[in-house]
Tab-separated table of C-alpha atoms in Angstrom:
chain	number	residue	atom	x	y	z
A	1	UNK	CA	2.688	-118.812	26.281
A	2	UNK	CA	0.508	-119.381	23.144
A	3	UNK	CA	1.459	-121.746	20.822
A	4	UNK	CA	0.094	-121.867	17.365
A	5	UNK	CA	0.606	-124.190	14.189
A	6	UNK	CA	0.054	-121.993	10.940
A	7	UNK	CA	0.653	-122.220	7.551
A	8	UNK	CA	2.766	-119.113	5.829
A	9	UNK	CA	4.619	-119.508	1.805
A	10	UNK	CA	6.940	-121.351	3.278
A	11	UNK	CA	5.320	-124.337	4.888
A	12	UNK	CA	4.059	-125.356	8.555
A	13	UNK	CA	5.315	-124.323	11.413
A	14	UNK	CA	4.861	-123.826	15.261
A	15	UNK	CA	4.816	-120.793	16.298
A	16	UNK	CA	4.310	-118.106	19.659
A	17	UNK	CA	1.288	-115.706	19.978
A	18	UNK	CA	2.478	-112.389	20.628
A	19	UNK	CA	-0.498	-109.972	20.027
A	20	UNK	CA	-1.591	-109.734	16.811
A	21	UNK	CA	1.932	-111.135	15.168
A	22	UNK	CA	3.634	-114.862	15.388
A	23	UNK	CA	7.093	-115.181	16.197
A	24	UNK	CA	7.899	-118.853	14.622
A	25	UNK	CA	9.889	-121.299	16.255
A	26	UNK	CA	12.099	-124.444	15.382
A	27	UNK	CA	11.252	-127.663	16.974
A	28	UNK	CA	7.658	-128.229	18.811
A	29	UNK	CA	6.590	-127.214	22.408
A	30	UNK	CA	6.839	-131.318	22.928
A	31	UNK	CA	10.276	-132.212	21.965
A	32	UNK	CA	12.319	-129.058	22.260
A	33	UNK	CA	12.238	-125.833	20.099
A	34	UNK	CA	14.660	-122.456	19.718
A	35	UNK	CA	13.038	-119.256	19.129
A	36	UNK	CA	13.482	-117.703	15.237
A	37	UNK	CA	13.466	-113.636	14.443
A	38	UNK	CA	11.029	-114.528	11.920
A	39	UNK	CA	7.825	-112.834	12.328
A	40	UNK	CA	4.150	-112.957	10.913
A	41	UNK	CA	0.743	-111.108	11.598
A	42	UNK	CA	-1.891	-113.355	12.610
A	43	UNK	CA	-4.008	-112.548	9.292
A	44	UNK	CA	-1.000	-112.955	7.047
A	45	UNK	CA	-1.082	-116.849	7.359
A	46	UNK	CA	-3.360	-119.627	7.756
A	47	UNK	CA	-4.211	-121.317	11.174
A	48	UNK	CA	-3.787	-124.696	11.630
A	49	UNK	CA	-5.405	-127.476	14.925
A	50	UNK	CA	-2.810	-126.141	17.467
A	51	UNK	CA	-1.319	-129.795	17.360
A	52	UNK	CA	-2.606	-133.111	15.593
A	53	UNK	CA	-3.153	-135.659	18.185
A	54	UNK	CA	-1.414	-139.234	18.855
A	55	UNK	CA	-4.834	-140.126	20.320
A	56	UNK	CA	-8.117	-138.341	20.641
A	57	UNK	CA	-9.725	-138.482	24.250
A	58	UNK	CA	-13.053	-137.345	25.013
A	59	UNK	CA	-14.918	-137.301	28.403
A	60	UNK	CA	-18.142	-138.881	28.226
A	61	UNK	CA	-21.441	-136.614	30.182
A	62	UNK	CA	-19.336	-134.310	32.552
A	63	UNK	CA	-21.452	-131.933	33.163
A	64	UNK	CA	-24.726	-132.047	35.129
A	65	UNK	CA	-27.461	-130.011	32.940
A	66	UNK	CA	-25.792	-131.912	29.619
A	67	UNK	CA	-26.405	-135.289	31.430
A	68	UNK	CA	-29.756	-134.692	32.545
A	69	UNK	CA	-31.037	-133.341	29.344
A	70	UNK	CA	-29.850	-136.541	27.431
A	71	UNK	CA	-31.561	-138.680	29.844
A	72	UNK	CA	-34.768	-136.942	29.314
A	73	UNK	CA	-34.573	-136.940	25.520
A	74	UNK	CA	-33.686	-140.559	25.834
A	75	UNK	CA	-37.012	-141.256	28.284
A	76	UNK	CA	-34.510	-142.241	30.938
A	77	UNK	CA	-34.942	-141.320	34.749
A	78	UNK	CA	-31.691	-138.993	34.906
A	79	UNK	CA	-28.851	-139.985	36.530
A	80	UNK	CA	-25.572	-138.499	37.185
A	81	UNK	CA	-22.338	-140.866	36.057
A	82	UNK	CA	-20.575	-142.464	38.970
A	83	UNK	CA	-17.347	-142.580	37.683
A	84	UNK	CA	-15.179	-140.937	35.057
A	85	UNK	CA	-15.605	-142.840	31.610
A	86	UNK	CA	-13.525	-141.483	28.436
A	87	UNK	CA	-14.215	-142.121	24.752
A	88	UNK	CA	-12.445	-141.580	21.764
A	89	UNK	CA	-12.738	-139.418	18.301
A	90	UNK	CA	-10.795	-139.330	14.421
A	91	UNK	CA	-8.480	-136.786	13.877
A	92	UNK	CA	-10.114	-136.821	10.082
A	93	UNK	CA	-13.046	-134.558	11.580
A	94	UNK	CA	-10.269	-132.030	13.009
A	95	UNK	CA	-10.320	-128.599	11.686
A	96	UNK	CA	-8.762	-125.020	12.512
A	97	UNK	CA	-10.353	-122.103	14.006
A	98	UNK	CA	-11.622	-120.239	11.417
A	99	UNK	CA	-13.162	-123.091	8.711
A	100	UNK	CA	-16.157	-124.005	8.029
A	101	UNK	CA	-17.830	-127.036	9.707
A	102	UNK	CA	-19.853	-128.985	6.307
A	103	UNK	CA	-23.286	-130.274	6.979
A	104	UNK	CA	-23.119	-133.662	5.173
A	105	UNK	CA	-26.466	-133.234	3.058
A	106	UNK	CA	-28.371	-135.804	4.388
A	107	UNK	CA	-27.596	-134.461	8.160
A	108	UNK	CA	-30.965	-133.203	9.928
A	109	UNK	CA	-30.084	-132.235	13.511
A	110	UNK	CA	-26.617	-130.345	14.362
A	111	UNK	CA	-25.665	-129.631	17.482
A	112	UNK	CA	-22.539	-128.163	18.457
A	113	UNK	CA	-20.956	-128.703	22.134
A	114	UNK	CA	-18.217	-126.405	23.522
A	115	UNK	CA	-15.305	-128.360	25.303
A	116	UNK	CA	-12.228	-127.188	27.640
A	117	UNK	CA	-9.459	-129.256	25.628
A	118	UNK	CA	-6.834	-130.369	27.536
A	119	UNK	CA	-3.157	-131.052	25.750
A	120	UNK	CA	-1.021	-133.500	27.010
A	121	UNK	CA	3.134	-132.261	26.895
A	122	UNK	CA	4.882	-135.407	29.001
A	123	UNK	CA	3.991	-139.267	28.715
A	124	UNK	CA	2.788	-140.215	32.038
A	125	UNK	CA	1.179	-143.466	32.902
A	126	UNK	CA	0.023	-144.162	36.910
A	127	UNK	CA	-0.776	-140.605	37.838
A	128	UNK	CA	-1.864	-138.790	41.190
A	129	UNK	CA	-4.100	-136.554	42.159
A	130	UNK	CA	-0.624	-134.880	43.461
A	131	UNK	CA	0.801	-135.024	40.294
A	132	UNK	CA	-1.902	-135.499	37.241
A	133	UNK	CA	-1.125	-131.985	36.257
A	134	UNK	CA	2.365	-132.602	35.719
A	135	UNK	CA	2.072	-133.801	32.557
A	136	UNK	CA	-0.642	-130.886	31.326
A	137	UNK	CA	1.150	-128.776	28.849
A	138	UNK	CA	-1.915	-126.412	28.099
A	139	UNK	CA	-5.341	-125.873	27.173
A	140	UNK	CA	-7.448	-125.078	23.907
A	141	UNK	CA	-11.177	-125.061	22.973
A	142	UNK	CA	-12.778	-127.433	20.810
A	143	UNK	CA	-16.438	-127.773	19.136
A	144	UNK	CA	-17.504	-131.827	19.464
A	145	UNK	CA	-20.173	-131.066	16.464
A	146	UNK	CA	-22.890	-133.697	16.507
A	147	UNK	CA	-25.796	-135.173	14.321
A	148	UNK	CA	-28.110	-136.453	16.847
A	149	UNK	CA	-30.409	-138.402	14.473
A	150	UNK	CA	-27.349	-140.676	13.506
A	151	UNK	CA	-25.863	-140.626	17.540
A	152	UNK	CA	-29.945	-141.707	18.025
A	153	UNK	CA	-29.533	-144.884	15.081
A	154	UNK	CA	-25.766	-145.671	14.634
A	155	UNK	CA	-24.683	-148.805	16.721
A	156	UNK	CA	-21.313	-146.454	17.053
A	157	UNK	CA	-20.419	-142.991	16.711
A	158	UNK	CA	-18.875	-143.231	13.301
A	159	UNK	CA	-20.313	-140.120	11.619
A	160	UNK	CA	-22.476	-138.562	14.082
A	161	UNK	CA	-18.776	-137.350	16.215
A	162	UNK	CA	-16.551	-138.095	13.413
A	163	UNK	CA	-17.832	-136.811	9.749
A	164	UNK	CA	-15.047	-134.555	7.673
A	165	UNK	CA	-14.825	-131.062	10.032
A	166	UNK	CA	-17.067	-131.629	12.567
A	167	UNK	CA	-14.360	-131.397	15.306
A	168	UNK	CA	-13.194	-127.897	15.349
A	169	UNK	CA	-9.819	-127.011	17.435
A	170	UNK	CA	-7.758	-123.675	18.753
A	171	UNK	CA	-6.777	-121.303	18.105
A	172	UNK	CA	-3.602	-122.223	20.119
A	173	UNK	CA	-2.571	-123.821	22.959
A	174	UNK	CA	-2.255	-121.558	26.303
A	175	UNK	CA	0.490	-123.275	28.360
A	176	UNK	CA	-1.260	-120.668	31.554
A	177	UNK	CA	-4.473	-120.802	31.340
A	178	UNK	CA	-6.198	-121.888	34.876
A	179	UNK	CA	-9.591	-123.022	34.604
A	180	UNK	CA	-10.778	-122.470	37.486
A	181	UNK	CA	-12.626	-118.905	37.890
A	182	UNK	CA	-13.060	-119.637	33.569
A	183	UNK	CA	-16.567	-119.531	32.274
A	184	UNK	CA	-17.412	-120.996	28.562
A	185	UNK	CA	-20.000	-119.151	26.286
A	186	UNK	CA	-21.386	-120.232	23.239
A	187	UNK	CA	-22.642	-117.512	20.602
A	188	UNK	CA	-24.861	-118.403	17.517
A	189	UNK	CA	-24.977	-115.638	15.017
A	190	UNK	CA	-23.569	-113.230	18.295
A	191	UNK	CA	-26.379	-113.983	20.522
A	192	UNK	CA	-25.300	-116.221	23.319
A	193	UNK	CA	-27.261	-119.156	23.860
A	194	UNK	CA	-25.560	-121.345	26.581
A	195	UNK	CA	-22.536	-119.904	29.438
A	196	UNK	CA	-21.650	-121.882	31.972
A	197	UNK	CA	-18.751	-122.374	34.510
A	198	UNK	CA	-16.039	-124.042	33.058
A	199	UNK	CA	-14.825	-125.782	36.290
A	200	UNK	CA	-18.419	-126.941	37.241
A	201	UNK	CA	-17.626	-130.331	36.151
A	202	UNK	CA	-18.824	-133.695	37.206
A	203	UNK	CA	-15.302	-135.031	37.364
A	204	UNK	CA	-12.150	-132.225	36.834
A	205	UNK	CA	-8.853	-132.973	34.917
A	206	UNK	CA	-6.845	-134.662	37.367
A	207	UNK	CA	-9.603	-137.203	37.990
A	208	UNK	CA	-10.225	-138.076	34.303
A	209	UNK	CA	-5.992	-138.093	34.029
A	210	UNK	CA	-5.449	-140.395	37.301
A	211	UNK	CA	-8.379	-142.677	35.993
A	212	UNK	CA	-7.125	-142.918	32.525
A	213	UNK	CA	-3.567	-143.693	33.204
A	214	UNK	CA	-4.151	-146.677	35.156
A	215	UNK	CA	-4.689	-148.440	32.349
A	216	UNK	CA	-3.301	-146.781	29.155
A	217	UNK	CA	-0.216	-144.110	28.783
A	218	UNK	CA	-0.683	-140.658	27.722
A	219	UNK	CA	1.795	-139.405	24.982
A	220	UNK	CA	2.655	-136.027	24.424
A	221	UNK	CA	0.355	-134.344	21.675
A	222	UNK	CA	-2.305	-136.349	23.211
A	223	UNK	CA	-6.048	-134.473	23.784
A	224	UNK	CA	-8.830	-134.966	26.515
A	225	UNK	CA	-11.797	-132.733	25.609
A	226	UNK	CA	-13.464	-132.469	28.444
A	227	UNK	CA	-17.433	-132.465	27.885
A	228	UNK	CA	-19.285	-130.009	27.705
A	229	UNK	CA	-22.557	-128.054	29.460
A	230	UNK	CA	-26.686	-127.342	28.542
A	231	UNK	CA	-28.213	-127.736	24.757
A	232	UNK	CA	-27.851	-126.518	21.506
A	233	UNK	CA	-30.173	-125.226	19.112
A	234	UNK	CA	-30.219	-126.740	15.677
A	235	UNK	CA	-27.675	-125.386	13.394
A	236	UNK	CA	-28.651	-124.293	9.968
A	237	UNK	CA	-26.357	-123.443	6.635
A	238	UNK	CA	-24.853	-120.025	7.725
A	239	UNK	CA	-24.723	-119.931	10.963
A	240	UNK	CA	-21.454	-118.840	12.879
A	241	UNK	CA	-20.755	-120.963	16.274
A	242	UNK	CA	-18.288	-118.743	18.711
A	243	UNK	CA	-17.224	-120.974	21.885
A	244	UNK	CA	-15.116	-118.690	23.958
A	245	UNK	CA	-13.515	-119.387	27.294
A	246	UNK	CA	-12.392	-116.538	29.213
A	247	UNK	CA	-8.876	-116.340	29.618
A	248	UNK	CA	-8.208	-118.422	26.890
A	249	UNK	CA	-9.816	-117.431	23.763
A	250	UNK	CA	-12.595	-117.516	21.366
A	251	UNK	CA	-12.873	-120.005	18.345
A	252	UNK	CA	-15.176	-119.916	15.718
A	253	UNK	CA	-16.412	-121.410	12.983
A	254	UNK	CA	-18.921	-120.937	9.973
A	255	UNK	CA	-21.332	-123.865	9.224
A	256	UNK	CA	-21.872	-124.916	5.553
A	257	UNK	CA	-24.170	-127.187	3.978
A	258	UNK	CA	-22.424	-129.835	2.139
């Protein structure tokens, strides 16, 4: 299944990807929903984040080439992490497939990074190996936009992650995708500039779940984006980013200078 949130003349609603159309549905794919005969085509309506988080996970370096790289630009001898360490983001930089990520004016160097983003659907606190992917309900694709000049100079992350757009989510949430087998491309303008295996990370789901929920609970709604692979160019006003993760869709986005 492929949930979406959209936006039609009558408000916001969930909905189910069939094709090009949306059948809409009462209730949420977290607390219960009954299926409507109302339809709409996909370009009849406006795409919302397939869900607004409770809380905002993100990996930290999970993926070998990414990790080295910033170790080099930082004059560091590169090492690999040793264990699974999470971080957080604002759902005020959230936007839907589709919109345009602004360049604050006084931004220099944009990077984007193309994440596997997983969506909680059960609270679970405690979890296995055996069972971490219990409480998965599905995945979507996210865009963890970056100004490396203020990641380089900022004591936190405050704007370089978290500035107005520059976390891009969707389309929709794929309750059966598998990510294994899954590779994730990144096109600038169409040409492709980074594709790696989606799988190939440091630490996979369950481990960042297990780790996680030893110490905090996950709540349905929740999302883990889960790092991300390689370097980006530098982004200029007009460029179109396309992350797409076979099997599970393509978003994209339009950057804009502010």
């Amino acid at each position: 299944m492929r949930w979406l949130r959209y936006t039609d003349s009558t408000g916001t609603h969930y909905g189910l990807a069939e094709g090009d159309r949306i059948r809409r549905v009462e209730g949420t794919p977290f607390d219960g929903y009954a299926q409507t005969d109302d339809w709409a085509s996909l370009d009849q309506v406006r795409l919302e984040v397939p869900v607004i988080p409770r809380t905002f996970y993100c990996a930290g370096l999970n993926y070998a080439e990414h990790a080295i790289e910033a170790a080099r630009k930082r004059g560091q001898e590169p090492q690999l992490p040793k264990q699974a360490d999470i971080g957080y983001r604002a759902n005020n930089a959230l936007v839907p497939h589709g919109h345009d990520v602004v360049m604050p004016a006084d931004a220099r160097t944009i990077h984007y990074e193309g994440e596997l983003v997983v969506v909680i659907g059960k609270q679970a606190r405690h979890l296995t190996p055996a069972n971490a992917l219990d409480c998965v309900l599905g995945y979507t694709i996210g865009n963890d936009v970056s100004e490396r000049n203020w990641q380089r100079s900022d004591r936190t992350f405050w704007r370089a992650k978290n500035s107005d757009t520059f976390k891009p989510m969707g389309p929709w949430i794929d309750t059966d995708f598998d990510p294994s087998g899954a590779r994730t491309q990144v096109r600038v303008n169409g040409r492709t500039t980074i594709d790696f295996a989606t799988a190939a990370m440091i630490f996979d789901v369950p481990t960042f779940l297990c780790a996680m929920t030893q110490y905090l609970t996950l709540y349905p709604g929740d999302v883990v984006w889960m790092g991300t692979d390689g370097q980006s160019p530098d982004l200029r006003a007009g460029d179109v980013v396309e992350i797409e993760i076979t099997g599970l869709g393509t978003l994209r986005n339009t950057f804009v200078q502010g």
